[in-house]
CSV table of C-alpha atoms and ligand atoms in Angstrom, one decimal:
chain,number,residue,atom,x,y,z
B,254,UNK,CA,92.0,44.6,162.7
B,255,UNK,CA,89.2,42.6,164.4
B,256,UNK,CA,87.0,40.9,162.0
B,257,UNK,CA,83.8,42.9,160.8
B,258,UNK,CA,80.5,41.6,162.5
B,259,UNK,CA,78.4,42.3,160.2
B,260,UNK,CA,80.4,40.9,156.8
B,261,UNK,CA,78.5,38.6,156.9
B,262,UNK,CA,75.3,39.9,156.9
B,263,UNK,CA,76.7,42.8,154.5
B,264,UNK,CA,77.4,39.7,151.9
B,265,UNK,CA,74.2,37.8,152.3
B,266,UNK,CA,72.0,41.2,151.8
B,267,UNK,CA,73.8,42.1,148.9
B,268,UNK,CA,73.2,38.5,147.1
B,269,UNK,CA,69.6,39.2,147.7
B,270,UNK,CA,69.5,42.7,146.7
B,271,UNK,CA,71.7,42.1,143.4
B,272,UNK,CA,69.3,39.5,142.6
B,273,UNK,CA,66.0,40.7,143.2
B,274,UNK,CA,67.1,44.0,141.5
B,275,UNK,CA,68.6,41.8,138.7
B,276,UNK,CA,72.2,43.5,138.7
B,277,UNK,CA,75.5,42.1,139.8
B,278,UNK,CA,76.3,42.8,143.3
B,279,UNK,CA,78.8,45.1,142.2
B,280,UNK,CA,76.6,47.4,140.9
B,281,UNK,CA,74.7,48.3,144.1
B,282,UNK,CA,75.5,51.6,145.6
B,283,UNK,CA,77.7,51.5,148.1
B,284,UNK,CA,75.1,53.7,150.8
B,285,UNK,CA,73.1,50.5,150.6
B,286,UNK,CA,75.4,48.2,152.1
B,287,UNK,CA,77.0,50.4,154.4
B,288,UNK,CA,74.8,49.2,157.3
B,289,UNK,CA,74.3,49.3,161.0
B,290,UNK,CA,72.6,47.2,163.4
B,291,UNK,CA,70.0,48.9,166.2
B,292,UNK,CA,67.7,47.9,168.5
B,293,UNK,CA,64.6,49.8,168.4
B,294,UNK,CA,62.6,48.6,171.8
B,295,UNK,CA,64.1,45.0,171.4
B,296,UNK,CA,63.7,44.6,167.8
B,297,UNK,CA,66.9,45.0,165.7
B,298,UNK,CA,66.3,46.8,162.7
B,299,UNK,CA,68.8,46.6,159.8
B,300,UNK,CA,69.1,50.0,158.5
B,301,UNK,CA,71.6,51.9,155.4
B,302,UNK,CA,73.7,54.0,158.3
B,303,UNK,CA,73.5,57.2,155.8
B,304,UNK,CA,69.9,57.7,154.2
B,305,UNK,CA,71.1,61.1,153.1
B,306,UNK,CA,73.9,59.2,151.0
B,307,UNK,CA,71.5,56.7,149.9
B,308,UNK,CA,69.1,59.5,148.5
B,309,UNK,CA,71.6,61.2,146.9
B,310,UNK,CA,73.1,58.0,145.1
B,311,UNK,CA,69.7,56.9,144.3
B,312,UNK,CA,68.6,60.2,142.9
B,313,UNK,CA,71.5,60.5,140.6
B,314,UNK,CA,71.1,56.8,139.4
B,315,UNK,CA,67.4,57.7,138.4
B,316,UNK,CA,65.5,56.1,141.3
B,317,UNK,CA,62.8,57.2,143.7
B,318,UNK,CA,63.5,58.3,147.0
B,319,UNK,CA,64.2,55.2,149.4
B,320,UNK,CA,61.7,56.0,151.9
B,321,UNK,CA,61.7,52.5,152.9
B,322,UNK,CA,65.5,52.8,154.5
B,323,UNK,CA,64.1,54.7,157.5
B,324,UNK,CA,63.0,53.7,160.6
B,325,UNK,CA,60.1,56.1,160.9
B,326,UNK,CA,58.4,57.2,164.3
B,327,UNK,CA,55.0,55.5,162.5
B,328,UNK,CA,56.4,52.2,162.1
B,329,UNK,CA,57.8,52.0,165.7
B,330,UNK,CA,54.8,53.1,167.4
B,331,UNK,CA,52.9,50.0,165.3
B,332,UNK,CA,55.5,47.7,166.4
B,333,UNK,CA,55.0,49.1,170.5
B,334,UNK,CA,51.1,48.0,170.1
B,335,UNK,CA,50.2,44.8,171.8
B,336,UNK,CA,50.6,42.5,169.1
B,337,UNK,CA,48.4,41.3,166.2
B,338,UNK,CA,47.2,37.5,166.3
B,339,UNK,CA,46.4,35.6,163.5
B,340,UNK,CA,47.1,36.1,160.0
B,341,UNK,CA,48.9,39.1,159.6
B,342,UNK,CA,49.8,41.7,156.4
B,343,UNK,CA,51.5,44.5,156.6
B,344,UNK,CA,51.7,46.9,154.0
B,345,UNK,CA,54.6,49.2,153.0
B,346,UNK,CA,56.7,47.4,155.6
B,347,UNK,CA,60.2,49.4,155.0
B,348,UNK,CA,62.5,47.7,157.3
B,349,UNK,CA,60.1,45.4,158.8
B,350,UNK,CA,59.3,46.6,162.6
B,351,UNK,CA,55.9,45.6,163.3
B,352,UNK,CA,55.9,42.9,161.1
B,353,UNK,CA,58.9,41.4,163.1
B,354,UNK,CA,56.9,42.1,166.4
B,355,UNK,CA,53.9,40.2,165.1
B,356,UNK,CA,55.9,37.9,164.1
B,357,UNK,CA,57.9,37.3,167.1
B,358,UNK,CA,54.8,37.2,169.1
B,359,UNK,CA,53.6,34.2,167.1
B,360,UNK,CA,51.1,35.8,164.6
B,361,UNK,CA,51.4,34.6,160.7
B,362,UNK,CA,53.0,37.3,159.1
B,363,UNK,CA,53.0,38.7,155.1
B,364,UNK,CA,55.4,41.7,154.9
B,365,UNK,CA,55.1,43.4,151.6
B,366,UNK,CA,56.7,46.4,150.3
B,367,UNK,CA,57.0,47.7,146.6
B,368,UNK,CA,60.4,48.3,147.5
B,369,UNK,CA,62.4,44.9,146.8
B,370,UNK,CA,65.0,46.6,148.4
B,371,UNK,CA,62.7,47.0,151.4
B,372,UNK,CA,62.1,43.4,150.8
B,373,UNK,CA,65.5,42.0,151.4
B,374,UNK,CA,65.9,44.2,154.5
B,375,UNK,CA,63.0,43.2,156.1
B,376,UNK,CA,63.8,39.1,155.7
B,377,UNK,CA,67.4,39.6,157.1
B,378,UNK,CA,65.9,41.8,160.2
B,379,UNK,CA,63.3,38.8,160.5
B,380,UNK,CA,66.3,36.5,160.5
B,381,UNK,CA,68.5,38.5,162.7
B,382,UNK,CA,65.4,38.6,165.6
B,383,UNK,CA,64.7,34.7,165.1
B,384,UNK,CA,61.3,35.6,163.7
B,385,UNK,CA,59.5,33.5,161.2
B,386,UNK,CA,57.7,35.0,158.1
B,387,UNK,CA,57.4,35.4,154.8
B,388,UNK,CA,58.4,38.4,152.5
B,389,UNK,CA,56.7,39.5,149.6
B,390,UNK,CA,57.5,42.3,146.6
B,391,UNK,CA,53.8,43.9,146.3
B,392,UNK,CA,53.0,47.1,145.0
B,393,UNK,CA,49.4,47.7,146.1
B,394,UNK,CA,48.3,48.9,142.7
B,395,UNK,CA,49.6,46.4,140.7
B,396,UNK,CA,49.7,43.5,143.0
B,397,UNK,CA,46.7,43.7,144.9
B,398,UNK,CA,44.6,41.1,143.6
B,399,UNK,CA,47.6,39.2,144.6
B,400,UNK,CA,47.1,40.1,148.0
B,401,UNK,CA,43.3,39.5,148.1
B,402,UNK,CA,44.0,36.1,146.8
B,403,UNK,CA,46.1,35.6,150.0
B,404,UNK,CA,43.8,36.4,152.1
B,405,UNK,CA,41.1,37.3,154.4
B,406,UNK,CA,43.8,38.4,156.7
B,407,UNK,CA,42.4,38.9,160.2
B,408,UNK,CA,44.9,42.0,160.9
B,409,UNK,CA,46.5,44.2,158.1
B,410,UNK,CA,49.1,47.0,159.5
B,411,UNK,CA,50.0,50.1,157.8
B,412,UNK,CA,52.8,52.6,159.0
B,413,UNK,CA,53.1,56.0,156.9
B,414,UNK,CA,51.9,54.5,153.7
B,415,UNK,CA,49.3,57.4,152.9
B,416,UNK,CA,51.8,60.0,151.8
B,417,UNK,CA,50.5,60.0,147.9
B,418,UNK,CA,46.4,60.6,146.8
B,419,UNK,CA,47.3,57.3,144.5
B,420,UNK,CA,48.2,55.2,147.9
B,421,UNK,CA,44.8,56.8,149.2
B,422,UNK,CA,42.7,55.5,146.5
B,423,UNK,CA,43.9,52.4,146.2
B,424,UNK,CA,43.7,51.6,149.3
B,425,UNK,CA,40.0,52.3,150.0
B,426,UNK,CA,39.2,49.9,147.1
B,427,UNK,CA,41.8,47.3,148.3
B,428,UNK,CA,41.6,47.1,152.3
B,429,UNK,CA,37.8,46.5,152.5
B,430,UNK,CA,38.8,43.2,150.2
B,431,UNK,CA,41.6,42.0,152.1
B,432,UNK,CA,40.2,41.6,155.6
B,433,UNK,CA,36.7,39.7,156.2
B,434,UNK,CA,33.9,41.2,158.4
B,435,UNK,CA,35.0,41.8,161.9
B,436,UNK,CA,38.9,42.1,160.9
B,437,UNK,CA,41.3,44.6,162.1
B,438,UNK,CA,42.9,47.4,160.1
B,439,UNK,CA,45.9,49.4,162.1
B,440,UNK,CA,47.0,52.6,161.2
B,441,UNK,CA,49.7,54.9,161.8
B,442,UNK,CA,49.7,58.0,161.0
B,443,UNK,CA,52.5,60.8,161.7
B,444,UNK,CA,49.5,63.1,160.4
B,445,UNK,CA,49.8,63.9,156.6
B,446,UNK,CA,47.3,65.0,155.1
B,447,UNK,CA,46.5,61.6,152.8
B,448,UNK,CA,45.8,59.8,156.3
B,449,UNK,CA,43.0,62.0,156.8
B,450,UNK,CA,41.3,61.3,153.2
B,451,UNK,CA,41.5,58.0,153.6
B,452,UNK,CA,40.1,57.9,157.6
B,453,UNK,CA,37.2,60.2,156.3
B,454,UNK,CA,36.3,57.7,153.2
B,455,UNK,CA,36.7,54.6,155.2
B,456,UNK,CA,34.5,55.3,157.8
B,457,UNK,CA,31.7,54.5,155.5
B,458,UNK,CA,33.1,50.8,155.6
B,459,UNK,CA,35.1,50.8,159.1
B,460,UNK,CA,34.4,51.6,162.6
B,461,UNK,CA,37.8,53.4,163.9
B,462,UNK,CA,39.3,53.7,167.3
B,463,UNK,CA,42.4,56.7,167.1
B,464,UNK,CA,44.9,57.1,170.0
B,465,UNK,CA,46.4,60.0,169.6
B,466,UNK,CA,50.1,60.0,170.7
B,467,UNK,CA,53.0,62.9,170.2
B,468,UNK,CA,54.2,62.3,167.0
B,469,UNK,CA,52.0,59.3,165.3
B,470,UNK,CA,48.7,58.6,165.6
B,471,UNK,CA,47.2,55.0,166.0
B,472,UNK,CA,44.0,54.1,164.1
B,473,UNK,CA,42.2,50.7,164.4
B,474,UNK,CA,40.2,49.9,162.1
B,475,UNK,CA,37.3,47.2,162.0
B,476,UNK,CA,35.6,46.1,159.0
B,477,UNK,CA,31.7,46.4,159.5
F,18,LIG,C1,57.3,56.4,154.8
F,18,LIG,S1,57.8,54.7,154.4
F,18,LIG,C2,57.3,53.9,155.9
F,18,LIG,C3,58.0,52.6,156.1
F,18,LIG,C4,57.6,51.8,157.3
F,18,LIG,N1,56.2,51.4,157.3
F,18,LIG,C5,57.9,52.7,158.6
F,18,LIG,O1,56.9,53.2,159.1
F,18,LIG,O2,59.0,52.8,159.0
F,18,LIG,C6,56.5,54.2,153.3
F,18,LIG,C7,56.7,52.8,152.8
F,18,LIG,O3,55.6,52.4,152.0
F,18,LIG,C8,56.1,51.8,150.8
F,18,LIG,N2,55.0,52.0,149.8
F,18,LIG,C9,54.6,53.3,149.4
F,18,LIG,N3,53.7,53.1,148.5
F,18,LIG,C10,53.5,51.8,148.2
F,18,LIG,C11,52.6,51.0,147.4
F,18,LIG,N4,51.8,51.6,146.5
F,18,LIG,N5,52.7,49.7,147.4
F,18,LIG,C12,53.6,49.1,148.2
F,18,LIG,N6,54.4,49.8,149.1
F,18,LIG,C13,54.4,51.1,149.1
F,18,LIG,C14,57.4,52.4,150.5
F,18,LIG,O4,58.2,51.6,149.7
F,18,LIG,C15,58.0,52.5,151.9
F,18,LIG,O5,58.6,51.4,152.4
């Protein structure tokens, strides 16, 4: 049998998972690590080959759904925009497209999920493209002084992170913090209903641009 291409990257993930879930590498379900390579536009996204397995496994171990293990139309259509310059956060990153695209185009990138999971994905897809940033863990309500602290960030990118009223709400009180006046905000939005109460809220603190496309919407932001 010819050797598998991707052990490799199969054994490295599952050392970072395993530790940053804090469980032996055993004891990751198998879904996770059953994963597949695919170019997405020219970036290679790392991705579980099964999300339905995935959910099911992590459903029946207790966990949330792993809405991060998708490549969602939102987070493509960021990564298709010209790129961002400068200092860079994206938010809710999942497996890391527009981050990698930023990054790849030379911006300074911070790609945070809450996910850890999300996480380990995103810094091996960084890897795999020969991009160059750094990965965080950040949940925005816990972590977002955190974030502050890191910043003013000249661009922050979000891709399908308003599907919860809590995600809403924290972010109006966290995005006017974390870019300085004049910064950028982008948005995409496949349309749920939480995109909308946040757009209407921030307009009292943002100028917005929307291009509307087929499936996702893209919103730019600027901080007045
Ligand atoms: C629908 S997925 C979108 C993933 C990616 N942006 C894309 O478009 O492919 C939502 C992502 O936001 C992350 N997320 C949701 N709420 C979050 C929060 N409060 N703090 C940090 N990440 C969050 C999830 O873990 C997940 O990766």
């Amino acid at each position: 049998m010819p050797p598998d291409p991707l052990a490799a990257l199969r054994a490295s993930l599952a050392e970072q998972l395993a530790a940053l879930r804090g469980v032996a590498a055993e004891e990751l379900p198998a879904p996770l690590l059953d994963v597949v390579v695919r170019d997405h536009g020219g970036i290679y996204l790392i991705q579980p080959a099964d999300w339905e397995a995935l959910r099911h496994e992590e459903g029946g171990a207790g966990r949330g759904v792993p809405y991060w293990a998708r490549p969602w139309p939102a987070g493509l259509a960021l990564a298709a925009m010209e790129p961002p310059r400068g200092r860079v956060l994206e938010l809710g990153c999942g497996l890391g497209a527009p981050s990698i695209a930023a990054a790849k185009a030379g911006a300074e990138v911070l790609a945070t999920d809450g996910s850890s999971d999300a996480v380990a994905f995103t810094a091996h897809a960084l890897a795999l493209n020969e991009a160059v940033a750094t990965v965080a863990v950040a949940d925005w309500a816990d972590h977002g002084a955190t974030l502050v602290d890191g910043g003013p960030w000249d661009v922050v990118l979000a891709a399908d992170v308003f599907y919860t009223a809590a995600n809403v709400q924290t972010a109006l009180r966290l995005l006017p913090r974390l870019l300085e006046p004049g910064g950028e905000l982008r948005i995409a939005d496949p349309g749920r209903a939480g995109a909308r109460d946040f757009l209407a809220a921030a307009r009292h603190t943002f100028t917005l641009d929307s291009i509307p496309g087929e499936d996702v919407t893209l919103h730019t932001l600027r901080r007045r």
